[in-house]
Amino acid sequence: MKAIINGQLFTPQAVADNGVVLIDGETIAAVGPAHMIEIPSDAQVVDAGGRRIVPGLIDIHMHGLLGHSCMGQGVAEVAASLPRYGVTAFCPTTITAPMDRVFQALKEIAAVIDARPRGARILGIHIEGPHLSPKRPGMAPADIQHPLTWEEYQRMQEAAQGHIKMITFAPEEGDAAALIPRLLEQHVLPVLGHTDASFEQVSEWVKIGLSHVTHAFNAMRGFHHRRPGALGAVLLHDELVTQLIADGHHIHPGAMALLWKLKGPTRMVLISDAIPYAGMPSGEYDWEGYHLFLDGDTSRLEDGTLAGAIALLNQDVITLVERVRIPFPDALTAATTTPAQLIGHGDRLGRLAPGYAADIAILEEDGSAWQTWVNGEIVFAADA
Ligand SMILES: [Zn+2]
């Protein structure tokens, strides 16, 4: 048995001062205030020193960090590095590239997943491009975007050894909308994103099972009171759980507050959308043919277009608390319980509760990680 004691506990929703987490092997055995939990005398004890004990963060949309990219075998280093930011599970996310490059990346990522690297859990691959709207490609070039087809999905899934879990695409391109129910049958999450769809189109897709949206506000047709657009549908329909990049630069705090008011912590998933140079010093970097300018707050192309984010998920939680005045347990829910449920791991990940995996982050007040656990083992310690 192991025990983490003397921390402020967030399960995330239940809060206890002087909390304890008791761990039996890979699994949480008990959680609660110290006076309610008996710690076996032979347990290995970690004193959290009054810090926050929270479920490990889950980032379902991220492209890399610290010079390591999710577009290939770098995923192993990404998994090894994420715990230093309190992240214990993630979906490596690909980017728009020529399809040969995408297939090669998928093969490499699949090999890494099958080798079960140390560090954060890899929950499956998230594809983001080149099946985007040429009108809303974000940082990616418009001319290599093309509609997602069933044949191409199958080829990608074959290259990925079945590890693809989410696909962000523009359903309005070609016949791609017809794939929404077919992907769901395969237990792959169709994700609306980088889309120029109308309010009416998105409302129709909700009826055939669309339930998730990539980074609300960014790279989608905006809201107008006579043409509410994709964004209007995202805001209106409760069926749509949406991602949010909460770095404080992609979206104005007022817009984040509006989204939060409409969706709340169970329909919002915080994502980092971090690029492989997240966590690195300011400067110029090259990534898959893109030349990026990092200024300490943002990553941009030369023309000023935002090119992914450089904040990691632990910082985003704090940004939401500080800039939008969201209570910490709610911000945490959107970075733990909600993403776990969304991708089908809600019975094992995303909470501190008996029977759940012992994936735990011990965080400082400013969000930085002091210690991170995956499967009952310490995988990062700031003072190590
Ligand atoms: Zn992205």
Short mmCIF file of N, CA and C and ligand atoms in Angstrom, two decimals, residues 61 63 93 128 194 215 273, ligand 1:
data_model
loop_
_atom_site.label_atom_id
_atom_site.label_comp_id
_atom_site.label_asym_id
_atom_site.label_seq_id
_atom_site.Cartn_x
_atom_site.Cartn_y
_atom_site.Cartn_z
N HIS A 61 -6.11 16.81 -26.98
CA HIS A 61 -5.73 17.52 -28.22
C HIS A 61 -4.40 18.22 -27.97
N HIS A 63 -0.09 18.40 -29.61
CA HIS A 63 0.80 18.04 -30.72
C HIS A 63 2.25 17.82 -30.29
N THR A 93 -1.95 14.16 -31.17
CA THR A 93 -2.77 14.74 -32.24
C THR A 93 -1.89 15.06 -33.44
N GLU A 128 -6.04 15.45 -36.89
CA GLU A 128 -6.52 16.82 -37.16
C GLU A 128 -5.92 17.30 -38.47
N HIS A 194 -12.52 23.00 -37.64
CA HIS A 194 -11.98 23.64 -38.85
C HIS A 194 -13.06 23.59 -39.92
N HIS A 215 -11.81 22.78 -30.46
CA HIS A 215 -11.61 24.18 -30.04
C HIS A 215 -12.68 25.18 -30.51
N ASP A 273 -3.81 22.09 -27.06
CA ASP A 273 -3.43 22.30 -28.46
C ASP A 273 -1.95 22.70 -28.53
ZN ZN B 1 -4.55 21.21 -32.90
#
